[in-house]
Amino acid sequence: MSDLTEECLRILNKGLFEITDPGPLHQPISSFSIRRDDKLRLILETEAAPNATSAAVDQPPGTVRMTTERALLRSVGGLEGEFFGMVPYSKYRQTKGVTEQPLKELTQIHIAKTNNPSGAPAAYAIDWLENLPKSPYTWPAASEVVTRTITTRRISLNDGITIAKDTDWFNTSWNSAKVTVDGATFYVCALDREDRPGAIKPGCIVYDGAPDDEFRKKVRTGLSFAMGVYLVDLGTSHYDAEWNVVSTLARSAYSLRGHAFDIETLQLAPLGDRFLNELGAPQLTRAIQAFVTAFDVLDLANLHWAFWHACVATPHMAPAHFGATIEGLQSAYTKANPGKVREGWATPDEWKKLKGALSGIIADADVSVEAKQALQGNLHTFNDINQRQRLKDVMAALKLELGEDEDAAWRRRNKAAHGTPIPLGQEVAAIRDMKLLRGVFQRLLLRITGAADQYIDYTSPNYEYRPLCQAPPKMG
């Protein structure tokens, strides 16, 4: 391993691979290359004979389906490769005079893999990331790169003298953090753009060991929440004990359609003891461990997805997105903690009797059959607690204060969901509603998981640190 950069595309492009099973591609194929486009999608470019043919099945326009097409590869050195989720989308050929040129085809790839079947067992793993910022954070640990240059000068070749000199060049950067979660140790590292040409905010997670995909996904989710950044997952490389590549995987990455790089970095809670944006290893470890532990119970995979889409939503729709995310977290909490929050206005026994009585009244009422059917159909919702009261109950169970401004923002979120425009002159208030609802979510999440004891109030000047129980003060 020479450079700290994702290995998969380099190996596929330089590993002398032959496509043994072309899948939907036109064949015979004489050469190929694979790259990422500006949206971080994997694009395969193949060159085939002018009369190449394809076994792909033409899909009618508008067909919705899972793309399961694949192609298999093998290198002269015995490495195996695979392209999966293939969507050919462009082909072209040129004619110069009477000579027909090769057919060139472009294909979007969901996943690309390589594997060394004779490789040693994996001892290390690296998850390759985009949008892991070095700044504005102050990282707790440094990384050092040592580049050694050997210069040899021979004077009078046949019977002379040789002068040799080694020169070491050191580059040290504060850009990493060591974390141990569930007994697995890993290193979070924000890289320089020079480490990965074409990257924006490159980074990686280096594992001392080879934990499975599910655990690494939990870690990435926890790190994303803790640092307040949407981490773009590019893929993974596995290495043996000598840092030889065993297997690689690259995926067409999802970056919120490019908006991930525009989101302001806002960590959910203080991660240091001295100042904002300080990363302390103990605080970072606590937060990630808490999110990993709660991952399945709270369905953090879906909440993570919903939260970051809320963060990139436009101001007139963002309150609806944050509201849905908060409701999802509430539902996960009440499901995992039965009895902590009341399920309805009446108890189950009370409601059973009341429902029967109401059903009889509806049946005997002097209204149309259509009205009776509608009322009977909605009867099961009569005991449901409205979302405003549900939020108050959940926060009370967690010993969290619901602030006056938070309550008002929660009530106004429905206007966004129903397409109500922002009144002229209320634009600033609408933006603050976004911040308030994001703050409600972060307080709930931090309390339920135990990830921190304080939160950062982004609705107040100077980004005050507050105890989780304390709501942002009323403004104006």
CSV table of C-alpha atoms in Angstrom, one decimal:
chain,number,residue,atom,x,y,z
A,1,MET,CA,0.0,0.0,0.0
A,2,SER,CA,1.6,3.2,-1.1
A,3,ASP,CA,-1.1,6.0,-1.1
A,4,LEU,CA,-4.0,6.5,1.3
A,5,THR,CA,-6.6,6.4,-1.5
A,6,GLU,CA,-9.4,4.1,-2.6
A,7,GLU,CA,-7.8,1.1,-4.3
A,8,CYS,CA,-10.6,-0.4,-6.4
A,9,LEU,CA,-10.6,1.8,-9.5
A,10,ARG,CA,-6.8,1.9,-9.6
A,11,ILE,CA,-6.6,-1.9,-9.6
A,12,LEU,CA,-9.3,-2.3,-12.2
A,13,ASN,CA,-7.7,0.3,-14.5
A,14,LYS,CA,-4.1,-0.9,-14.1
A,15,GLY,CA,-4.5,-4.6,-13.2
A,16,LEU,CA,-4.6,-6.0,-16.8
A,17,PHE,CA,-8.1,-7.3,-16.5
A,18,GLU,CA,-10.1,-9.2,-19.1
A,19,ILE,CA,-13.9,-9.2,-19.1
A,20,THR,CA,-14.8,-12.9,-19.1
A,21,ASP,CA,-18.6,-12.4,-18.9
A,22,PRO,CA,-19.8,-9.1,-20.4
A,23,GLY,CA,-23.3,-9.3,-19.1
A,24,PRO,CA,-25.3,-6.6,-20.9
A,25,LEU,CA,-22.2,-5.0,-22.5
A,26,HIS,CA,-21.5,-5.1,-26.3
A,27,GLN,CA,-18.8,-7.6,-27.1
A,28,PRO,CA,-16.1,-8.6,-27.9
A,29,ILE,CA,-14.5,-6.0,-25.7
A,30,SER,CA,-11.0,-4.9,-26.5
A,31,SER,CA,-10.4,-2.4,-23.6
A,32,PHE,CA,-12.2,-0.7,-20.7
A,33,SER,CA,-11.7,2.0,-18.1
A,34,ILE,CA,-13.7,3.0,-15.0
A,35,ARG,CA,-13.9,6.4,-13.3
A,36,ARG,CA,-16.1,8.5,-11.1
A,37,ASP,CA,-18.1,11.4,-12.7
A,38,ASP,CA,-18.7,14.7,-10.9
A,39,LYS,CA,-21.7,13.2,-9.1
A,40,LEU,CA,-19.4,10.4,-7.7
A,41,ARG,CA,-21.2,7.8,-9.9
A,42,LEU,CA,-19.1,4.9,-11.3
A,43,ILE,CA,-18.9,5.2,-15.1
A,44,LEU,CA,-17.5,2.3,-17.2
A,45,GLU,CA,-16.3,3.0,-20.7
A,46,THR,CA,-15.7,0.1,-22.9
A,47,GLU,CA,-14.3,-0.2,-26.4
A,48,ALA,CA,-15.6,-3.1,-28.6
A,49,ALA,CA,-15.4,-4.2,-32.2
A,50,PRO,CA,-17.5,-2.2,-34.8
A,51,ASN,CA,-19.8,-5.1,-35.2
A,52,ALA,CA,-20.2,-5.9,-31.5
A,53,THR,CA,-23.4,-7.3,-30.2
A,54,SER,CA,-25.2,-7.2,-26.8
A,55,ALA,CA,-27.4,-9.8,-25.0
A,56,ALA,CA,-29.1,-7.0,-23.0
A,57,VAL,CA,-32.9,-7.0,-22.9
A,58,ASP,CA,-34.3,-3.7,-24.0
A,59,GLN,CA,-36.5,-2.2,-21.3
A,60,PRO,CA,-39.6,-0.1,-22.2
A,61,PRO,CA,-39.1,3.6,-21.2
A,62,GLY,CA,-40.4,4.3,-17.7
A,63,THR,CA,-39.8,0.8,-16.5
A,64,VAL,CA,-39.1,0.7,-12.7
A,65,ARG,CA,-36.9,-2.2,-11.7
A,66,MET,CA,-33.9,-3.3,-9.8
A,67,THR,CA,-30.8,-3.5,-11.9
A,68,THR,CA,-29.2,-6.8,-11.3
A,69,GLU,CA,-27.1,-7.2,-14.4
A,70,ARG,CA,-23.4,-8.0,-13.8
A,71,ALA,CA,-20.2,-8.6,-15.7
A,72,LEU,CA,-17.2,-10.7,-14.5
A,73,LEU,CA,-13.5,-10.0,-14.9
A,74,ARG,CA,-10.2,-11.8,-14.4
A,75,SER,CA,-6.7,-10.4,-14.4
A,76,VAL,CA,-3.5,-12.0,-15.8
A,77,GLY,CA,-2.3,-12.1,-12.2
A,78,GLY,CA,-5.4,-14.2,-11.1
A,79,LEU,CA,-7.4,-11.4,-9.5
A,80,GLU,CA,-11.2,-11.6,-9.8
A,81,GLY,CA,-13.4,-8.6,-10.6
A,82,GLU,CA,-17.1,-7.9,-10.9
A,83,PHE,CA,-19.4,-5.0,-12.0
A,84,PHE,CA,-22.9,-5.1,-10.6
A,85,GLY,CA,-26.0,-3.1,-11.2
A,86,MET,CA,-25.1,-2.1,-14.8
A,87,VAL,CA,-27.1,0.4,-16.8
A,88,PRO,CA,-25.6,1.0,-20.3
A,89,TYR,CA,-26.8,4.5,-21.3
A,90,SER,CA,-24.7,5.6,-24.3
A,91,LYS,CA,-22.9,4.0,-27.3
A,92,TYR,CA,-21.3,5.6,-30.3
A,93,ARG,CA,-18.9,4.9,-33.1
A,94,GLN,CA,-17.1,7.0,-35.6
A,95,THR,CA,-16.3,6.4,-39.3
A,96,LYS,CA,-13.2,7.8,-40.9
A,97,GLY,CA,-13.3,7.3,-44.6
A,98,VAL,CA,-14.2,3.7,-45.3
A,99,THR,CA,-12.8,2.5,-41.9
A,100,GLU,CA,-15.3,1.9,-39.2
A,101,GLN,CA,-14.0,2.7,-35.8
A,102,PRO,CA,-14.5,0.7,-32.5
A,103,LEU,CA,-17.8,1.0,-30.7
A,104,LYS,CA,-17.6,2.9,-27.5
A,105,GLU,CA,-20.1,2.3,-24.7
A,106,LEU,CA,-20.8,4.1,-21.4
A,107,THR,CA,-22.4,2.2,-18.5
A,108,GLN,CA,-23.3,3.3,-15.1
A,109,ILE,CA,-22.2,0.8,-12.4
A,110,HIS,CA,-23.7,0.5,-9.0
A,111,ILE,CA,-20.9,-1.6,-7.4
A,112,ALA,CA,-17.4,-2.6,-8.6
A,113,LYS,CA,-15.4,-5.3,-6.8
A,114,THR,CA,-12.0,-6.9,-6.9
A,115,ASN,CA,-10.8,-10.0,-5.0
A,116,ASN,CA,-7.6,-11.9,-4.6
A,117,PRO,CA,-8.7,-15.5,-4.2
A,118,SER,CA,-5.2,-16.6,-3.1
A,119,GLY,CA,-4.8,-13.7,-0.7
A,120,ALA,CA,-4.2,-14.0,3.0
A,121,PRO,CA,-7.0,-13.3,5.5
A,122,ALA,CA,-8.0,-9.7,6.0
A,123,ALA,CA,-6.4,-8.0,9.0
A,124,TYR,CA,-7.3,-4.4,8.3
A,125,ALA,CA,-10.2,-2.5,6.6
A,126,ILE,CA,-10.5,1.0,5.3
A,127,ASP,CA,-13.8,2.7,4.5
A,128,TRP,CA,-13.2,5.5,1.9
A,129,LEU,CA,-15.3,8.6,2.4
A,130,GLU,CA,-16.0,12.0,0.9
A,131,ASN,CA,-17.2,15.0,2.8
A,132,LEU,CA,-15.1,14.4,6.0
A,133,PRO,CA,-13.8,17.9,6.7
A,134,LYS,CA,-10.4,18.6,8.2
A,135,SER,CA,-11.7,22.1,9.0
A,136,PRO,CA,-13.3,23.7,11.0
A,137,TYR,CA,-12.4,20.9,13.5
A,138,THR,CA,-9.4,20.8,15.7
A,139,TRP,CA,-8.5,17.1,15.7
A,140,PRO,CA,-7.0,15.3,18.7
A,141,ALA,CA,-4.2,13.3,17.0
A,142,ALA,CA,-1.7,13.9,14.3
A,143,SER,CA,-0.7,11.8,11.2
A,144,GLU,CA,2.7,11.8,9.7
A,145,VAL,CA,3.8,11.0,6.1
A,146,VAL,CA,7.5,10.2,5.6
A,147,THR,CA,8.7,10.3,2.0
A,148,ARG,CA,12.2,8.9,1.5
A,149,THR,CA,14.4,9.7,-1.5
A,150,ILE,CA,17.6,7.8,-2.2
A,151,THR,CA,20.1,9.5,-4.4
A,152,THR,CA,23.1,7.5,-5.7
A,153,ARG,CA,26.0,9.1,-7.5
A,154,ARG,CA,28.7,6.9,-9.2
A,155,ILE,CA,32.0,8.6,-10.1
A,156,SER,CA,34.3,6.9,-12.6
A,157,LEU,CA,32.0,3.9,-13.3
A,158,ASN,CA,34.6,1.2,-13.8
A,159,ASP,CA,37.0,1.9,-11.0
A,160,GLY,CA,35.6,4.9,-9.1
A,161,ILE,CA,33.5,5.6,-6.0
A,162,THR,CA,29.8,5.6,-5.2
A,163,ILE,CA,28.2,8.3,-3.1
A,164,ALA,CA,24.7,7.5,-1.7
A,165,LYS,CA,22.4,9.7,0.3
A,166,ASP,CA,19.0,9.2,1.8
A,167,THR,CA,16.7,12.2,2.2
A,168,ASP,CA,13.5,12.0,4.3
A,169,TRP,CA,10.7,14.5,3.9
A,170,PHE,CA,8.2,14.7,6.8
A,171,ASN,CA,4.7,16.0,6.6
A,172,THR,CA,2.7,16.1,9.8
A,173,SER,CA,-0.9,17.1,10.0
A,174,TRP,CA,-3.5,17.2,12.9
A,175,ASN,CA,-6.3,15.3,11.1
A,176,SER,CA,-7.2,12.1,13.0
A,177,ALA,CA,-8.9,10.6,16.0
A,178,LYS,CA,-8.5,7.1,17.6
A,179,VAL,CA,-11.8,5.6,18.7
A,180,THR,CA,-12.8,2.2,20.2
A,181,VAL,CA,-16.4,1.1,19.9
A,182,ASP,CA,-17.7,-2.4,21.0
A,183,GLY,CA,-14.1,-3.5,21.3
A,184,ALA,CA,-13.1,-2.5,17.8
A,185,THR,CA,-10.4,0.1,17.4
A,186,PHE,CA,-10.4,2.4,14.4
A,187,TYR,CA,-8.9,5.7,13.2
A,188,VAL,CA,-11.0,8.5,11.7
A,189,CYS,CA,-8.8,10.5,9.3
A,190,ALA,CA,-9.5,13.6,7.3
A,191,LEU,CA,-7.2,13.6,4.3
A,192,ASP,CA,-5.6,16.4,2.1
A,193,ARG,CA,-7.0,16.8,-1.3
A,194,GLU,CA,-3.6,16.0,-2.7
A,195,ASP,CA,-4.0,12.5,-1.3
A,196,ARG,CA,-6.9,11.9,-3.6
A,197,PRO,CA,-6.9,14.0,-6.8
A,198,GLY,CA,-10.3,15.3,-7.8
A,199,ALA,CA,-11.7,14.9,-4.3
A,200,ILE,CA,-13.4,17.6,-2.3
A,201,LYS,CA,-13.2,16.7,1.4
A,202,PRO,CA,-11.6,13.2,1.3
A,203,GLY,CA,-11.4,11.0,4.4
A,204,CYS,CA,-11.3,7.5,5.6
A,205,ILE,CA,-11.9,5.2,8.6
A,206,VAL,CA,-9.0,2.8,9.2
A,207,TYR,CA,-9.9,-0.3,11.2
A,208,ASP,CA,-7.4,-2.3,13.2
A,209,GLY,CA,-9.2,-5.5,12.2
A,210,ALA,CA,-11.8,-6.4,9.7
A,211,PRO,CA,-15.3,-5.9,11.2
A,212,ASP,CA,-18.3,-6.7,9.0
A,213,ASP,CA,-20.2,-4.4,6.8
A,214,GLU,CA,-23.1,-3.9,9.2
A,215,PHE,CA,-20.9,-2.8,12.1
A,216,ARG,CA,-19.0,-0.3,9.8
A,217,LYS,CA,-22.3,1.1,8.6
A,218,LYS,CA,-23.3,1.8,12.2
A,219,VAL,CA,-19.9,3.5,12.9
A,220,ARG,CA,-20.3,5.7,9.8
A,221,THR,CA,-23.8,6.7,10.9
A,222,GLY,CA,-22.7,7.4,14.4
A,223,LEU,CA,-19.7,9.5,13.2
A,224,SER,CA,-22.0,11.4,10.8
A,225,PHE,CA,-24.4,12.3,13.6
A,226,ALA,CA,-21.7,13.2,16.1
A,227,MET,CA,-19.7,15.4,13.7
A,228,GLY,CA,-22.7,17.0,12.0
A,229,VAL,CA,-21.7,16.0,8.5
A,230,TYR,CA,-23.2,13.8,5.9
A,231,LEU,CA,-20.5,11.2,5.1
A,232,VAL,CA,-20.5,10.0,1.5
A,233,ASP,CA,-19.6,6.3,1.4
A,234,LEU,CA,-17.3,5.5,-1.5
A,235,GLY,CA,-16.4,1.9,-0.7
A,236,THR,CA,-14.1,-0.3,1.2
A,237,SER,CA,-10.7,-2.0,0.9
A,238,HIS,CA,-9.5,-5.0,2.9
A,239,TYR,CA,-5.8,-5.7,3.5
A,240,ASP,CA,-3.7,-8.6,5.0
A,241,ALA,CA,-1.3,-8.2,7.9
A,242,GLU,CA,1.4,-6.9,5.5
A,243,TRP,CA,-1.0,-4.3,4.0
A,244,ASN,CA,-1.3,-6.1,0.7
A,245,VAL,CA,-4.8,-5.7,-0.9
A,246,VAL,CA,-7.1,-8.6,-0.4
A,247,SER,CA,-10.4,-7.2,-1.7
A,248,THR,CA,-11.9,-3.9,-2.7
A,249,LEU,CA,-15.3,-2.5,-3.3
A,250,ALA,CA,-16.3,0.8,-4.9
A,251,ARG,CA,-19.9,2.1,-5.2
A,252,SER,CA,-21.7,4.8,-7.0
A,253,ALA,CA,-22.0,7.2,-4.1
A,254,TYR,CA,-25.0,9.2,-3.0
A,255,SER,CA,-24.2,12.8,-2.0
A,256,LEU,CA,-27.7,14.2,-1.6
A,257,ARG,CA,-27.4,15.1,-5.2
A,258,GLY,CA,-24.3,17.1,-4.5
A,259,HIS,CA,-25.8,19.1,-1.7
A,260,ALA,CA,-23.9,17.2,1.0
A,261,PHE,CA,-20.9,19.5,0.4
A,262,ASP,CA,-22.9,22.6,0.9
A,263,ILE,CA,-24.4,21.7,4.4
A,264,GLU,CA,-22.9,23.8,7.2
A,265,THR,CA,-20.9,21.6,9.6
A,266,LEU,CA,-22.9,21.7,12.8
A,267,GLN,CA,-22.1,19.0,15.4
A,268,LEU,CA,-25.0,17.9,17.5
A,269,ALA,CA,-23.2,18.3,20.9
A,270,PRO,CA,-19.9,19.7,22.2
A,271,LEU,CA,-17.1,17.2,21.4
A,272,GLY,CA,-14.4,19.0,23.4
A,273,ASP,CA,-13.8,20.7,26.7
A,274,ARG,CA,-12.4,24.1,25.5
A,275,PHE,CA,-14.0,25.5,22.4
A,276,LEU,CA,-16.5,24.9,19.6
A,277,ASN,CA,-15.3,22.4,16.9
A,278,GLU,CA,-12.8,20.8,19.2
A,279,LEU,CA,-12.8,17.0,18.7
A,280,GLY,CA,-12.0,15.2,21.9
A,281,ALA,CA,-11.4,11.5,21.6
A,282,PRO,CA,-13.4,10.6,24.8
A,283,GLN,CA,-16.4,12.7,23.7
A,284,LEU,CA,-16.3,11.4,20.2
A,285,THR,CA,-16.0,7.8,21.4
A,286,ARG,CA,-19.0,8.3,23.8
A,287,ALA,CA,-21.2,9.7,21.0
A,288,ILE,CA,-20.3,7.1,18.4
A,289,GLN,CA,-20.7,4.2,20.9
A,290,ALA,CA,-24.1,5.5,21.9
A,291,PHE,CA,-25.3,5.8,18.3
A,292,VAL,CA,-24.0,2.3,17.5
A,293,THR,CA,-25.7,0.8,20.5
A,294,ALA,CA,-29.0,2.4,19.6
A,295,PHE,CA,-28.8,1.8,15.9
A,296,ASP,CA,-31.2,-1.1,15.6
A,297,VAL,CA,-33.6,-0.1,18.3
A,298,LEU,CA,-34.1,3.4,17.0
A,299,ASP,CA,-33.8,2.5,13.3
A,300,LEU,CA,-31.1,5.1,12.9
A,301,ALA,CA,-30.4,4.0,9.3
A,302,ASN,CA,-33.8,5.5,8.3
A,303,LEU,CA,-33.6,8.4,10.7
A,304,HIS,CA,-30.2,9.3,9.4
A,305,TRP,CA,-31.5,9.3,5.9
A,306,ALA,CA,-34.5,11.5,6.9
A,307,PHE,CA,-32.5,13.9,8.9
A,308,TRP,CA,-30.0,14.8,6.2
A,309,HIS,CA,-32.6,15.2,3.6
A,310,ALA,CA,-34.4,17.6,6.0
A,311,CYS,CA,-31.1,19.5,6.3
A,312,VAL,CA,-30.9,20.1,2.5
A,313,ALA,CA,-34.6,20.9,2.0
A,314,THR,CA,-35.6,24.4,1.1
A,315,PRO,CA,-36.9,26.7,3.9
A,316,HIS,CA,-40.5,26.5,2.9
A,317,MET,CA,-40.5,22.6,3.1
A,318,ALA,CA,-37.8,21.9,5.7
A,319,PRO,CA,-40.1,22.1,8.7
A,320,ALA,CA,-42.3,19.3,7.3
A,321,HIS,CA,-39.1,17.2,6.8
A,322,PHE,CA,-37.8,17.8,10.3
A,323,GLY,CA,-41.3,17.2,11.7
A,324,ALA,CA,-41.4,13.8,10.0
A,325,THR,CA,-38.0,13.0,11.3
A,326,ILE,CA,-39.0,13.9,14.8
A,327,GLU,CA,-42.1,11.8,14.6
A,328,GLY,CA,-40.1,8.8,13.4
A,329,LEU,CA,-37.8,9.2,16.4
A,330,GLN,CA,-40.7,9.5,18.7
A,331,SER,CA,-42.3,6.3,17.3
A,332,ALA,CA,-39.1,4.4,17.6
A,333,TYR,CA,-38.7,5.5,21.2
A,334,THR,CA,-42.3,4.7,22.3
A,335,LYS,CA,-42.1,1.3,20.6
A,336,ALA,CA,-38.8,0.5,22.4
A,337,ASN,CA,-40.2,1.8,25.7
A,338,PRO,CA,-43.8,0.6,26.1
A,339,GLY,CA,-45.6,2.2,29.0
A,340,LYS,CA,-43.3,5.3,29.1
A,341,VAL,CA,-45.7,7.4,27.1
A,342,ARG,CA,-49.5,7.0,27.0
A,343,GLU,CA,-50.9,5.5,23.8
A,344,GLY,CA,-54.2,7.3,23.7
A,345,TRP,CA,-56.4,9.8,25.6
A,346,ALA,CA,-58.3,7.0,27.2
A,347,THR,CA,-56.7,3.8,28.5
A,348,PRO,CA,-57.1,0.6,26.4
A,349,ASP,CA,-59.9,-0.7,28.6
A,350,GLU,CA,-61.7,2.7,28.7
A,351,TRP,CA,-61.4,3.0,24.9
A,352,LYS,CA,-62.7,-0.4,24.2
A,353,LYS,CA,-66.0,0.5,26.0
A,354,LEU,CA,-66.2,3.9,24.5
A,355,LYS,CA,-65.5,2.7,21.0
A,356,GLY,CA,-68.3,0.2,21.3
A,357,ALA,CA,-70.7,2.9,22.5
A,358,LEU,CA,-69.7,5.3,19.7
A,359,SER,CA,-70.0,2.6,17.1
A,360,GLY,CA,-73.6,2.1,18.3
A,361,ILE,CA,-74.4,5.8,18.2
A,362,ILE,CA,-73.1,6.0,14.6
A,363,ALA,CA,-75.1,3.0,13.5
A,364,ASP,CA,-78.3,4.5,14.9
A,365,ALA,CA,-77.6,8.0,13.7
A,366,ASP,CA,-80.0,9.7,11.2
A,367,VAL,CA,-77.3,10.3,8.6
A,368,SER,CA,-76.5,8.8,5.1
A,369,VAL,CA,-75.0,5.4,4.7
A,370,GLU,CA,-71.9,7.1,3.2
A,371,ALA,CA,-71.5,9.3,6.3
A,372,LYS,CA,-71.9,6.2,8.6
A,373,GLN,CA,-69.3,4.3,6.7
A,374,ALA,CA,-66.9,7.3,6.8
A,375,LEU,CA,-67.4,7.8,10.6
A,376,GLN,CA,-67.0,4.1,11.3
A,377,GLY,CA,-63.9,4.0,9.2
A,378,ASN,CA,-62.3,6.8,11.1
A,379,LEU,CA,-63.5,5.6,14.5
A,380,HIS,CA,-60.2,3.9,15.2
A,381,THR,CA,-58.4,7.4,15.1
A,382,PHE,CA,-60.7,9.1,17.7
A,383,ASN,CA,-58.5,8.1,20.6
A,384,ASP,CA,-55.2,9.0,18.9
A,385,ILE,CA,-53.2,11.7,20.7
A,386,ASN,CA,-52.4,14.6,18.3
A,387,GLN,CA,-48.7,15.0,17.4
A,388,ARG,CA,-48.3,18.2,19.4
A,389,GLN,CA,-49.4,16.5,22.6
A,390,ARG,CA,-47.4,13.4,21.6
A,391,LEU,CA,-44.2,15.5,21.4
A,392,LYS,CA,-45.0,17.1,24.8
A,393,ASP,CA,-45.5,13.6,26.4
A,394,VAL,CA,-42.3,12.2,24.9
A,395,MET,CA,-40.2,15.2,26.0
A,396,ALA,CA,-41.8,15.0,29.5
A,397,ALA,CA,-40.9,11.3,29.8
A,398,LEU,CA,-37.3,12.2,28.9
A,399,LYS,CA,-37.3,15.2,31.3
A,400,LEU,CA,-36.8,17.7,28.5
A,401,GLU,CA,-38.4,21.1,28.4
A,402,LEU,CA,-40.4,22.1,25.3
A,403,GLY,CA,-39.7,25.7,24.7
A,404,GLU,CA,-42.3,28.3,23.7
A,405,ASP,CA,-40.6,28.9,20.4
A,406,GLU,CA,-40.1,25.2,19.8
A,407,ASP,CA,-43.8,24.6,20.4
A,408,ALA,CA,-44.7,27.3,18.0
A,409,ALA,CA,-42.4,26.0,15.3
A,410,TRP,CA,-43.8,22.5,15.8
A,411,ARG,CA,-47.4,23.8,15.2
A,412,ARG,CA,-46.3,25.7,12.1
A,413,ARG,CA,-44.6,22.7,10.5
A,414,ASN,CA,-48.0,21.5,9.3
A,415,LYS,CA,-48.3,24.6,7.1
A,416,ALA,CA,-45.2,23.6,5.3
A,417,ALA,CA,-46.5,20.1,4.8
A,418,HIS,CA,-49.7,21.5,3.2
A,419,GLY,CA,-48.0,23.9,0.9
A,420,THR,CA,-48.8,27.1,2.7
A,421,PRO,CA,-46.4,29.9,1.4
A,422,ILE,CA,-44.2,31.8,3.8
A,423,PRO,CA,-45.9,35.1,4.5
A,424,LEU,CA,-44.1,38.2,3.3
A,425,GLY,CA,-41.8,39.5,6.0
A,426,GLN,CA,-41.7,36.2,7.9
A,427,GLU,CA,-38.8,34.7,6.0
A,428,VAL,CA,-36.4,35.0,8.9
A,429,ALA,CA,-38.9,33.4,11.3
A,430,ALA,CA,-39.3,30.5,8.9
A,431,ILE,CA,-35.5,29.9,8.8
A,432,ARG,CA,-35.5,30.0,12.6
A,433,ASP,CA,-38.3,27.5,12.7
A,434,MET,CA,-35.9,25.2,10.7
A,435,LYS,CA,-33.2,25.6,13.3
A,436,LEU,CA,-35.6,25.1,16.2
A,437,LEU,CA,-37.0,21.8,14.8
A,438,ARG,CA,-33.5,20.6,14.1
A,439,GLY,CA,-32.7,21.4,17.7
A,440,VAL,CA,-35.7,19.5,19.0
A,441,PHE,CA,-34.5,16.4,17.0
A,442,GLN,CA,-30.9,16.7,18.3
A,443,ARG,CA,-32.0,17.1,21.9
A,444,LEU,CA,-34.3,14.0,21.6
A,445,LEU,CA,-31.7,11.9,19.9
A,446,LEU,CA,-28.9,12.9,22.3
A,447,ARG,CA,-31.1,12.2,25.4
A,448,ILE,CA,-32.6,8.9,24.1
A,449,THR,CA,-29.2,7.5,23.1
A,450,GLY,CA,-27.1,9.0,26.0
A,451,ALA,CA,-24.6,10.4,23.4
A,452,ALA,CA,-24.1,13.7,25.4
A,453,ASP,CA,-25.3,15.7,28.3
A,454,GLN,CA,-25.3,19.1,26.5
A,455,TYR,CA,-26.3,20.3,23.1
A,456,ILE,CA,-25.3,23.3,21.0
A,457,ASP,CA,-28.1,25.8,20.6
A,458,TYR,CA,-27.8,27.0,17.0
A,459,THR,CA,-30.9,29.2,17.3
A,460,SER,CA,-29.1,31.6,19.8
A,461,PRO,CA,-26.3,34.0,19.2
A,462,ASN,CA,-22.8,32.6,19.9
A,463,TYR,CA,-24.1,29.0,19.7
A,464,GLU,CA,-24.6,28.6,23.4
A,465,TYR,CA,-24.0,25.2,25.1
A,466,ARG,CA,-27.0,24.2,27.1
A,467,PRO,CA,-28.0,21.2,29.2
A,468,LEU,CA,-30.3,18.8,27.2
A,469,CYS,CA,-33.2,19.5,29.6
A,470,GLN,CA,-33.1,23.3,28.8
A,471,ALA,CA,-34.9,24.6,25.8
A,472,PRO,CA,-33.7,27.6,23.7
A,473,PRO,CA,-34.9,30.9,25.2
A,474,LYS,CA,-37.8,32.7,23.6
A,475,MET,CA,-36.6,35.3,21.1
A,476,GLY,CA,-38.3,38.7,20.7
